[in-house]
Amino acid sequence: IVLLDNVLRFCLPDIFADTVFDYDEINAYSIRMTRDAEYDLVTEVEYSLLEQMSSSLKQRLTAQPVRFLYEKVMPKNLLKMLKKRLHITNLDLVEAGGRYLSFNHLLQFPDLGNKALVNPPLPTIKHPQLKKERIIFDAVSKKDILLYYPYHSFGVICETLRQASFDPNVTAIKINLYRVASQSLIIEALLNAANNGKQVTVIIELQARFDEEANIHWAKRLTESNIKVIFSPAGFKIHSKLFLITRNENGKLVDYAHIGTGNFHEKTATIYTDFALLTKNEVLTDEVKRVFRFIEMPFNPIKFAYLLVSPINVRKRLTFLINREIKNAMKGKKSGIILKINNLVDEAMIDLLYQASQAGVTIKMIIRGMCSLKAGVKGLSENIHIISIVDRFLEHPRVYYFENNGDPDVYISSADWMTRNLDRRIEVGTPLLDPDVKQCVIDILNIQLADNVKARVIDSEEKNNYVQNDEPLCRSQLAIHEYLSARANEK
């Protein structure tokens, strides 16, 4: 196996053999430049948001460099010349590295027939509630369904929308899309639903970073099929993962809702872990309906008693939940917080967690990405323990657990604890009201907290050492597969 980079390096004399200039020595060096991904929307009044986005994305082609990586053996004079020509200043990130500066393409690396080069596949687990029910709406009517990708198949969601598209009892479908696959069964189901006379409303986030062009394409295709397409206001992203299906059952309109932590994307659902709740619970479906109303009319006042909805009530509700744990700890009652999120950088929430730690609240966190909180600092955060799990699947769900004196509140959400997610985006989290569903998520959290194979400790020293203890070996992603398989077999 030879990388194309090295083929070119080896053949440099042949490539330049017939050039018009002479040289004593010829070499090649790797560089990688990242341009600013932000762009300013073209604001001419006569242009629609779709046209503004299409025009504005071209700014990325000439945007300012913000990061420059180069091969460390590159001569200093060459580096100086490149920085000058590319208008790179001392304020930009300039780093020396090895010969290979990008490994993104290795996701598509072939196994070459050698099974030792790939993880053995984990069989998809058939959700126990769907084993006997051919119609998914019948299964959800009996009990909330919690899916956990990729252990359960994302095909359940595709099949739900497919069934809705031709079910004569279904009258309407509403869905919000942030990222979808290039060949999307979700989109096809929505098109079929519209062709079959269903009232279909699609909220598309045109400003989903790096998916803008794909979403513009889907918006045009859906609009051409007479589907009602709604965009978020400029500069205000919709990051929630919702759909709402309305059926006529015995002369009464009944809603079925999906509330999830991940995108409606067939490909990423095979490599990202994410939760998805399918429910007919009226207190939740009614509030999902209000979220869609809020998206269409964002200036109308609206309240939520159950759902956590940014930017309306998330910060206030999380503050209340943390303060409740602080009060319980100070009264000697059971207290504790478990957070599983991608990023923790919001200063106000970090300060609250510090206060909770100082009050004696035990806080356990699983954070994959950015973390601005320093754990294990005496007098500040000694009751906070943080791990990060990096394994065969990318850990993507957001889960919030609050002990509540032995009667835990558990939420799944689309929102990380970043200022933008709490204050400047539409994000939705839901409490898990079904006791069985709630216990399943709690069990999964505890399995992950017990990981001592792929988990690393995120502490104030930033060493990121692997968890080491005398407990039986637990590789959480494999242990969760065993746990969910056992649950499916029991039922």
Coordinates of C-alpha atoms in Angstrom, one line a residue:
I1 CA 0.0 0.0 0.0
V2 CA 1.5 3.3 -1.1
L3 CA -0.1 6.7 -0.4
L4 CA -0.6 8.8 -3.5
D5 CA 1.5 11.5 -1.8
N6 CA 4.5 9.2 -1.8
V7 CA 4.0 8.1 -5.4
L8 CA 4.3 11.8 -6.4
R9 CA 7.3 12.3 -4.2
F10 CA 9.1 9.3 -5.7
C11 CA 8.3 10.3 -9.3
L12 CA 9.2 14.0 -8.9
P13 CA 12.2 13.7 -11.3
D14 CA 10.0 12.1 -13.9
I15 CA 7.2 14.7 -13.5
F16 CA 9.7 17.5 -14.0
A17 CA 11.9 15.8 -16.6
D18 CA 10.6 17.8 -19.6
T19 CA 10.3 21.1 -17.9
V20 CA 11.8 24.3 -19.4
F21 CA 13.8 25.1 -16.3
D22 CA 16.9 23.4 -14.8
Y23 CA 17.3 22.5 -11.2
D24 CA 19.9 21.1 -8.9
E25 CA 17.6 19.6 -6.4
I26 CA 13.8 19.1 -6.2
N27 CA 11.7 18.3 -3.1
A28 CA 8.1 18.2 -2.0
Y29 CA 6.6 19.2 1.4
S30 CA 3.1 18.7 2.8
I31 CA 1.0 21.6 3.8
R32 CA -2.6 21.9 4.9
M33 CA -4.5 25.2 5.1
T34 CA -7.9 25.7 6.8
R35 CA -9.9 28.8 5.8
D36 CA -12.5 30.5 7.9
A37 CA -15.8 28.7 7.5
E38 CA -17.9 31.6 8.5
Y39 CA -19.6 33.7 5.8
D40 CA -21.8 36.8 5.6
L41 CA -25.2 36.4 4.1
V42 CA -25.8 38.5 1.1
T43 CA -28.6 40.8 2.4
E44 CA -30.2 42.2 -0.8
V45 CA -33.9 42.4 -0.1
E46 CA -34.9 41.0 -3.5
Y47 CA -33.1 37.7 -2.8
S48 CA -34.7 34.8 -0.9
L49 CA -32.8 33.0 1.8
L50 CA -32.1 30.1 -0.6
E51 CA -30.5 32.5 -3.1
Q52 CA -28.6 34.4 -0.4
M53 CA -27.1 31.1 0.9
S54 CA -26.2 29.9 -2.6
S55 CA -24.3 33.2 -3.2
S56 CA -22.8 33.5 0.3
L57 CA -21.1 30.1 0.3
K58 CA -18.8 31.2 -2.4
Q59 CA -17.0 33.4 0.2
R60 CA -15.4 30.2 1.6
L61 CA -13.3 29.9 -1.6
T62 CA -11.4 33.1 -0.7
A63 CA -11.8 33.2 3.0
Q64 CA -9.0 34.2 5.3
P65 CA -6.7 31.3 6.5
V66 CA -7.0 30.5 10.2
R67 CA -4.8 27.4 10.4
F68 CA -1.7 26.4 8.5
L69 CA 0.0 23.0 9.0
Y70 CA 3.3 22.2 7.4
E71 CA 5.9 19.5 7.3
K72 CA 8.5 20.2 9.9
V73 CA 11.5 19.6 7.6
M74 CA 10.3 22.4 5.2
P75 CA 13.1 25.0 4.8
K76 CA 12.5 28.2 6.8
N77 CA 12.7 30.4 3.7
L78 CA 10.0 28.4 1.9
L79 CA 7.8 28.6 5.0
K80 CA 8.3 32.4 5.2
M81 CA 7.5 32.8 1.5
L82 CA 4.3 30.7 1.8
K83 CA 3.1 32.6 4.9
K84 CA 3.6 35.9 3.0
R85 CA 1.8 34.7 -0.2
L86 CA -1.1 33.2 1.7
H87 CA -1.4 36.3 4.0
I88 CA -0.9 34.3 7.2
T89 CA -0.2 36.4 10.2
N90 CA 1.1 35.7 13.7
L91 CA -2.5 35.6 14.9
D92 CA -3.2 32.5 12.9
L93 CA -2.4 29.0 14.1
V94 CA 0.8 27.8 12.4
E95 CA 2.1 24.3 13.4
A96 CA 4.8 22.0 12.3
G97 CA 3.8 18.4 11.8
G98 CA 4.7 15.1 10.1
R99 CA 4.5 14.2 6.5
Y100 CA 0.9 13.2 6.7
L101 CA -1.4 16.0 7.8
S102 CA -4.9 14.6 7.1
F103 CA -6.3 11.2 7.9
N104 CA -9.9 11.8 7.1
H105 CA -9.7 9.6 4.0
L106 CA -8.7 6.6 6.2
L107 CA -12.4 6.2 7.1
Q108 CA -12.8 4.7 3.6
F109 CA -9.6 2.6 3.9
P110 CA -10.1 -0.9 2.3
D111 CA -9.8 -4.0 4.4
L112 CA -7.9 -5.8 1.6
G113 CA -9.4 -9.0 2.6
N114 CA -7.6 -9.1 5.9
K115 CA -10.2 -9.4 8.7
A116 CA -7.7 -8.4 11.3
L117 CA -7.7 -4.8 9.9
V118 CA -11.4 -4.2 10.7
N119 CA -13.6 -4.5 13.8
P120 CA -15.7 -7.6 13.6
P121 CA -19.3 -6.5 12.8
L122 CA -21.8 -6.3 15.7
P123 CA -25.2 -7.8 14.7
T124 CA -28.0 -5.3 14.6
I125 CA -30.3 -5.9 17.5
K126 CA -34.0 -6.2 16.7
H127 CA -35.9 -4.0 19.2
P128 CA -38.1 -6.3 21.3
Q129 CA -41.2 -4.1 20.8
L130 CA -40.9 -4.4 17.0
K131 CA -40.5 -8.2 16.8
K132 CA -44.3 -8.9 16.7
E133 CA -45.6 -5.7 15.3
R134 CA -45.6 -5.1 11.5
I135 CA -47.1 -1.6 11.9
I136 CA -44.8 0.6 13.9
F137 CA -47.6 2.9 15.0
D138 CA -49.2 -0.2 16.7
A139 CA -46.0 -0.8 18.6
V140 CA -45.6 2.8 19.7
S141 CA -49.2 2.9 20.8
K142 CA -48.5 0.2 23.4
K143 CA -45.4 1.7 24.8
D144 CA -42.6 4.3 24.2
I145 CA -39.8 2.9 22.0
L146 CA -36.2 3.9 22.7
L147 CA -33.7 3.3 19.9
Y148 CA -30.0 3.4 20.4
Y149 CA -28.0 3.5 17.2
P150 CA -26.1 1.7 15.8
Y151 CA -27.0 -1.1 18.1
H152 CA -30.6 -0.7 16.8
S153 CA -31.1 0.0 13.1
F154 CA -31.8 3.5 11.9
G155 CA -34.0 1.6 9.4
V156 CA -36.7 1.7 12.0
I157 CA -37.0 5.5 11.5
C158 CA -36.9 5.2 7.7
E159 CA -39.6 2.5 7.9
T160 CA -41.7 4.6 10.2
L161 CA -41.8 7.5 7.7
R162 CA -42.2 5.0 4.8
Q163 CA -45.3 3.5 6.4
A164 CA -46.6 7.0 7.2
S165 CA -46.2 8.0 3.5
F166 CA -48.7 5.4 2.3
D167 CA -50.9 4.9 5.4
P168 CA -54.4 6.2 4.5
N169 CA -54.9 7.1 8.2
V170 CA -51.9 9.5 8.2
T171 CA -53.0 13.1 7.4
A172 CA -49.8 15.1 8.1
I173 CA -46.1 14.8 8.6
K174 CA -43.8 17.5 10.0
I175 CA -40.0 17.1 10.3
N176 CA -37.0 19.2 10.8
L177 CA -33.8 18.3 9.0
Y178 CA -30.2 19.4 9.9
R179 CA -28.1 16.8 8.0
V180 CA -29.3 14.0 5.7
A181 CA -27.5 11.4 3.6
S182 CA -26.7 12.1 0.0
Q183 CA -29.1 9.2 -1.0
S184 CA -31.7 9.7 1.6
L185 CA -34.6 7.3 2.3
I186 CA -36.0 10.0 4.6
I187 CA -36.4 12.4 1.7
E188 CA -37.9 9.8 -0.5
A189 CA -40.5 9.0 2.1
L190 CA -41.4 12.6 2.4
L191 CA -41.7 13.0 -1.4
N192 CA -43.9 9.9 -1.5
A193 CA -46.1 11.2 1.3
A194 CA -46.7 14.4 -0.6
N195 CA -47.5 12.5 -3.8
N196 CA -50.0 10.4 -1.8
G197 CA -51.9 13.5 -0.6
K198 CA -50.4 13.9 2.9
Q199 CA -49.8 17.4 4.2
V200 CA -46.0 17.5 4.5
T201 CA -44.0 20.3 6.2
V202 CA -40.2 20.2 6.2
I203 CA -38.0 22.6 8.2
I204 CA -34.6 22.6 6.6
E205 CA -31.6 24.2 8.3
L206 CA -29.7 25.8 5.4
Q207 CA -26.9 26.9 7.7
A208 CA -25.8 23.4 8.8
R209 CA -22.1 23.9 8.6
F210 CA -20.5 22.2 5.5
D211 CA -23.9 20.7 4.6
E212 CA -25.3 23.9 3.2
E213 CA -25.0 23.0 -0.5
A214 CA -26.6 19.6 0.1
N215 CA -29.5 21.1 2.0
I216 CA -30.0 23.8 -0.7
H217 CA -30.3 20.9 -3.1
W218 CA -32.9 19.1 -1.0
A219 CA -34.9 22.3 -0.3
K220 CA -35.3 22.9 -4.1
R221 CA -36.3 19.3 -4.7
L222 CA -38.9 19.3 -1.9
T223 CA -40.3 22.6 -3.0
E224 CA -40.6 21.3 -6.6
S225 CA -42.8 18.6 -5.2
N226 CA -45.2 21.1 -3.6
I227 CA -44.0 20.3 -0.1
K228 CA -44.1 23.2 2.4
V229 CA -40.5 24.1 3.1
I230 CA -39.5 26.4 5.9
F231 CA -36.1 27.9 6.7
S232 CA -34.8 29.2 10.0
P233 CA -34.2 32.9 10.3
A234 CA -30.8 34.0 9.2
G235 CA -28.2 33.5 11.9
F236 CA -30.5 31.3 14.0
K237 CA -30.0 27.6 13.6
I238 CA -32.5 24.8 14.2
H239 CA -30.5 21.9 15.6
S240 CA -33.4 19.8 17.1
K241 CA -34.2 16.3 15.8
L242 CA -37.9 16.1 15.6
F243 CA -40.8 14.7 13.5
L244 CA -44.5 14.6 14.2
I245 CA -46.9 12.3 12.4
T246 CA -50.6 12.9 12.7
R247 CA -53.1 9.9 12.2
N248 CA -56.8 9.7 12.1
E249 CA -57.7 7.0 14.5
N250 CA -61.4 6.2 15.0
G251 CA -62.3 9.8 14.0
K252 CA -59.7 11.4 16.4
L253 CA -56.4 13.0 15.3
V254 CA -53.6 11.3 17.2
D255 CA -49.9 12.4 17.1
Y256 CA -46.7 10.3 17.1
A257 CA -43.4 12.1 17.8
H258 CA -39.7 11.4 17.4
I259 CA -37.3 13.2 19.7
G260 CA -33.7 12.4 19.2
T261 CA -30.1 13.3 19.8
G262 CA -28.8 12.6 16.2
N263 CA -29.5 13.6 12.7
F264 CA -31.8 11.9 10.3
H265 CA -28.8 10.5 8.4
E266 CA -28.6 6.9 7.3
K267 CA -24.8 6.8 7.1
T268 CA -23.8 8.5 10.3
A269 CA -26.3 6.4 12.2
T270 CA -24.1 3.4 11.5
I271 CA -21.0 5.0 13.1
Y272 CA -22.4 7.5 15.6
T273 CA -24.2 6.4 18.8
D274 CA -27.5 8.3 19.3
F275 CA -30.8 7.9 21.1
A276 CA -34.2 8.3 19.5
L277 CA -37.5 8.2 21.3
L278 CA -40.7 7.3 19.5
T279 CA -43.7 8.2 21.6
K280 CA -47.5 8.7 21.6
N281 CA -47.5 10.3 25.0
E282 CA -49.8 13.3 24.7
V283 CA -47.9 15.6 27.0
L284 CA -44.8 15.1 24.9
T285 CA -46.5 15.1 21.4
D286 CA -48.4 18.2 22.3
E287 CA -45.2 20.1 23.2
V288 CA -43.5 18.8 20.0
K289 CA -46.4 20.4 18.1
R290 CA -45.7 23.6 20.0
V291 CA -42.0 23.5 18.9
F292 CA -43.0 23.3 15.3
R293 CA -45.4 26.2 15.9
F294 CA -42.6 28.2 17.6
I295 CA -40.3 27.5 14.5
E296 CA -43.0 28.9 12.2
M297 CA -43.9 31.8 14.4
P298 CA -40.8 32.4 16.7
F299 CA -42.1 35.7 18.1
N300 CA -45.3 34.3 19.6
P301 CA -44.9 33.6 23.4
I302 CA -45.0 29.9 24.2
K303 CA -44.3 27.7 27.2
F304 CA -43.1 24.2 27.8
A305 CA -43.7 22.2 30.9
Y306 CA -41.9 19.0 29.9
L307 CA -39.5 19.6 27.0
L308 CA -36.2 21.4 27.3
V309 CA -36.3 23.9 24.4
S310 CA -33.5 26.3 23.5
P311 CA -33.5 29.3 23.6
I312 CA -36.8 29.4 25.7
N313 CA -36.3 27.5 28.9
V314 CA -33.1 25.2 28.8
R315 CA -30.8 27.4 30.7
K316 CA -33.4 28.2 33.4
R317 CA -34.5 24.6 33.7
L318 CA -30.9 23.2 33.9
T319 CA -30.1 25.9 36.5
F320 CA -33.1 24.8 38.6
L321 CA -32.1 21.1 38.3
I322 CA -28.5 21.7 39.4
N323 CA -29.6 24.0 42.3
R324 CA -32.1 21.3 43.4
E325 CA -29.2 18.8 43.7
I326 CA -27.2 21.4 45.6
K327 CA -30.1 21.8 48.1
N328 CA -30.5 18.1 48.5
A329 CA -26.8 17.6 49.2
M330 CA -26.8 20.3 51.8
K331 CA -29.8 18.7 53.5
G332 CA -28.1 15.3 53.5
K333 CA -30.5 13.9 50.9
K334 CA -29.5 11.8 47.9
S335 CA -27.9 13.9 45.2
G336 CA -25.9 13.4 42.1
I337 CA -25.5 14.5 38.4
I338 CA -24.4 12.5 35.4
L339 CA -23.8 14.3 32.1
K340 CA -23.0 12.8 28.8
I341 CA -22.4 15.5 26.2
N342 CA -20.0 16.4 23.4
N343 CA -18.9 19.7 24.6
L344 CA -18.9 21.6 27.9
V345 CA -17.7 25.3 27.5
D346 CA -20.5 27.5 28.8
E347 CA -19.1 29.5 31.7
A348 CA -22.3 29.9 33.6
M349 CA -23.1 26.2 33.6
I350 CA -19.5 25.4 34.5
D351 CA -19.7 27.7 37.5
L352 CA -22.9 26.0 38.6
L353 CA -21.2 22.6 38.4
Y354 CA -18.3 23.9 40.5
Q355 CA -20.8 25.2 43.1
A356 CA -22.5 21.8 43.1
S357 CA -19.2 20.0 43.6
Q358 CA -18.3 22.3 46.6
A359 CA -21.7 21.5 48.1
G360 CA -21.0 17.8 48.0
V361 CA -22.8 16.8 44.9
T362 CA -21.1 13.9 43.1
I363 CA -20.8 14.7 39.4
K364 CA -19.8 12.2 36.8
M365 CA -19.4 13.2 33.2
I366 CA -18.7 11.6 29.8
I367 CA -17.4 14.3 27.4
R368 CA -16.1 13.5 24.0
G369 CA -15.0 16.9 22.8
M370 CA -14.2 20.3 24.3
C371 CA -14.2 20.6 28.1
S372 CA -13.4 23.8 29.8
L373 CA -14.1 22.5 33.3
K374 CA -11.2 21.4 35.4
A375 CA -12.0 18.2 37.3
G376 CA -10.5 17.0 40.6
V377 CA -9.2 20.4 41.8
K378 CA -9.2 20.4 45.6
G379 CA -11.7 22.9 47.0
L380 CA -13.2 23.5 43.6
S381 CA -14.1 20.4 41.7
E382 CA -12.9 17.4 43.8
N383 CA -16.3 15.8 43.5
I384 CA -16.3 15.9 39.7
H385 CA -14.9 13.0 37.6
I386 CA -14.8 13.2 33.8
I387 CA -14.0 10.5 31.2
S388 CA -13.9 10.5 27.4
I389 CA -14.6 7.4 25.4
V390 CA -13.1 7.0 21.9
D391 CA -13.8 3.6 20.3
R392 CA -15.3 2.0 17.2
F393 CA -18.3 4.3 17.3
L394 CA -18.4 8.1 17.8
E395 CA -20.1 8.9 21.0
H396 CA -22.7 11.5 20.1
P397 CA -25.8 11.5 22.5
R398 CA -26.5 14.1 25.0
V399 CA -28.0 12.7 28.3
Y400 CA -28.6 14.6 31.5
Y401 CA -29.2 12.7 34.8
F402 CA -30.3 14.3 38.1
E403 CA -30.6 12.1 41.2
N404 CA -33.5 14.1 42.7
N405 CA -33.3 12.3 46.1
G406 CA -33.8 8.8 44.7
D407 CA -36.4 9.7 42.0
P408 CA -34.1 10.6 39.1
D409 CA -34.9 12.9 36.2
V410 CA -33.3 11.7 32.9
Y411 CA -33.3 13.7 29.7
I412 CA -32.0 13.0 26.2
S413 CA -31.3 16.1 24.1
S414 CA -29.8 17.6 21.0
A415 CA -28.0 20.3 22.9
D416 CA -24.5 20.4 24.1
W417 CA -23.6 22.7 27.0
M418 CA -22.3 25.5 24.8
T419 CA -23.6 29.1 24.9
R420 CA -24.7 28.8 21.2
N421 CA -26.7 25.7 21.9
L422 CA -28.4 27.0 25.0
D423 CA -29.1 30.6 23.8
R424 CA -28.9 30.9 20.1
R425 CA -30.3 27.7 18.5
I426 CA -33.5 25.8 18.6
E427 CA -32.6 22.6 20.5
V428 CA -35.0 20.1 22.1
G429 CA -34.6 17.7 25.0
T430 CA -37.2 15.4 26.5
P431 CA -37.6 13.8 29.9
L432 CA -37.9 10.0 29.7
L433 CA -41.3 9.4 31.3
D434 CA -41.5 5.6 30.6
P435 CA -39.9 3.9 33.6
D436 CA -38.4 1.1 31.5
V437 CA -37.0 3.5 28.9
K438 CA -35.5 5.6 31.7
Q439 CA -33.9 2.6 33.4
C440 CA -32.4 1.5 30.1
V441 CA -30.6 4.8 29.6
I442 CA -29.4 4.8 33.2
D443 CA -28.0 1.3 32.8
I444 CA -26.2 2.4 29.6
L445 CA -24.7 5.4 31.4
N446 CA -23.4 3.2 34.2
I447 CA -21.9 0.8 31.7
Q448 CA -20.0 3.7 30.1
L449 CA -18.9 5.0 33.5
A450 CA -17.4 1.6 34.2
D451 CA -15.3 1.6 31.0
N452 CA -11.7 0.8 31.7
V453 CA -10.5 -0.2 28.3
K454 CA -11.3 2.7 26.0
A455 CA -12.1 5.5 28.5
R456 CA -9.6 8.2 29.3
V457 CA -9.6 10.5 32.4
I458 CA -10.1 14.2 31.6
D459 CA -8.5 15.9 34.6
S460 CA -6.9 19.3 35.4
E461 CA -3.5 18.2 34.2
E462 CA -4.9 17.3 30.7
K463 CA -2.8 14.1 30.4
N464 CA -5.8 12.1 29.1
N465 CA -4.5 8.8 30.6
Y466 CA -6.6 5.7 30.1
V467 CA -8.7 4.7 33.1
Q468 CA -6.8 2.1 35.2
N469 CA -8.4 0.2 38.1
D470 CA -8.7 -3.4 39.4
E471 CA -12.3 -3.8 38.2
P472 CA -13.1 -6.5 35.6
L473 CA -12.4 -5.3 32.1
C474 CA -15.3 -3.3 30.6
R475 CA -15.2 -2.1 27.0
S476 CA -18.4 -0.2 27.2
Q477 CA -19.4 -0.2 23.5
L478 CA -19.2 -4.0 23.4
A479 CA -20.8 -4.3 26.8
I480 CA -23.8 -2.2 25.7
H481 CA -24.3 -4.5 22.7
E482 CA -24.4 -7.5 25.1
Y483 CA -26.8 -5.6 27.5
L484 CA -29.2 -4.6 24.7
S485 CA -29.1 -8.1 23.2
A486 CA -30.0 -9.6 26.6
R487 CA -32.9 -7.1 27.0
A488 CA -34.2 -8.1 23.5
N489 CA -34.0 -11.8 24.3
E490 CA -35.8 -11.4 27.6
K491 CA -38.8 -9.8 26.0

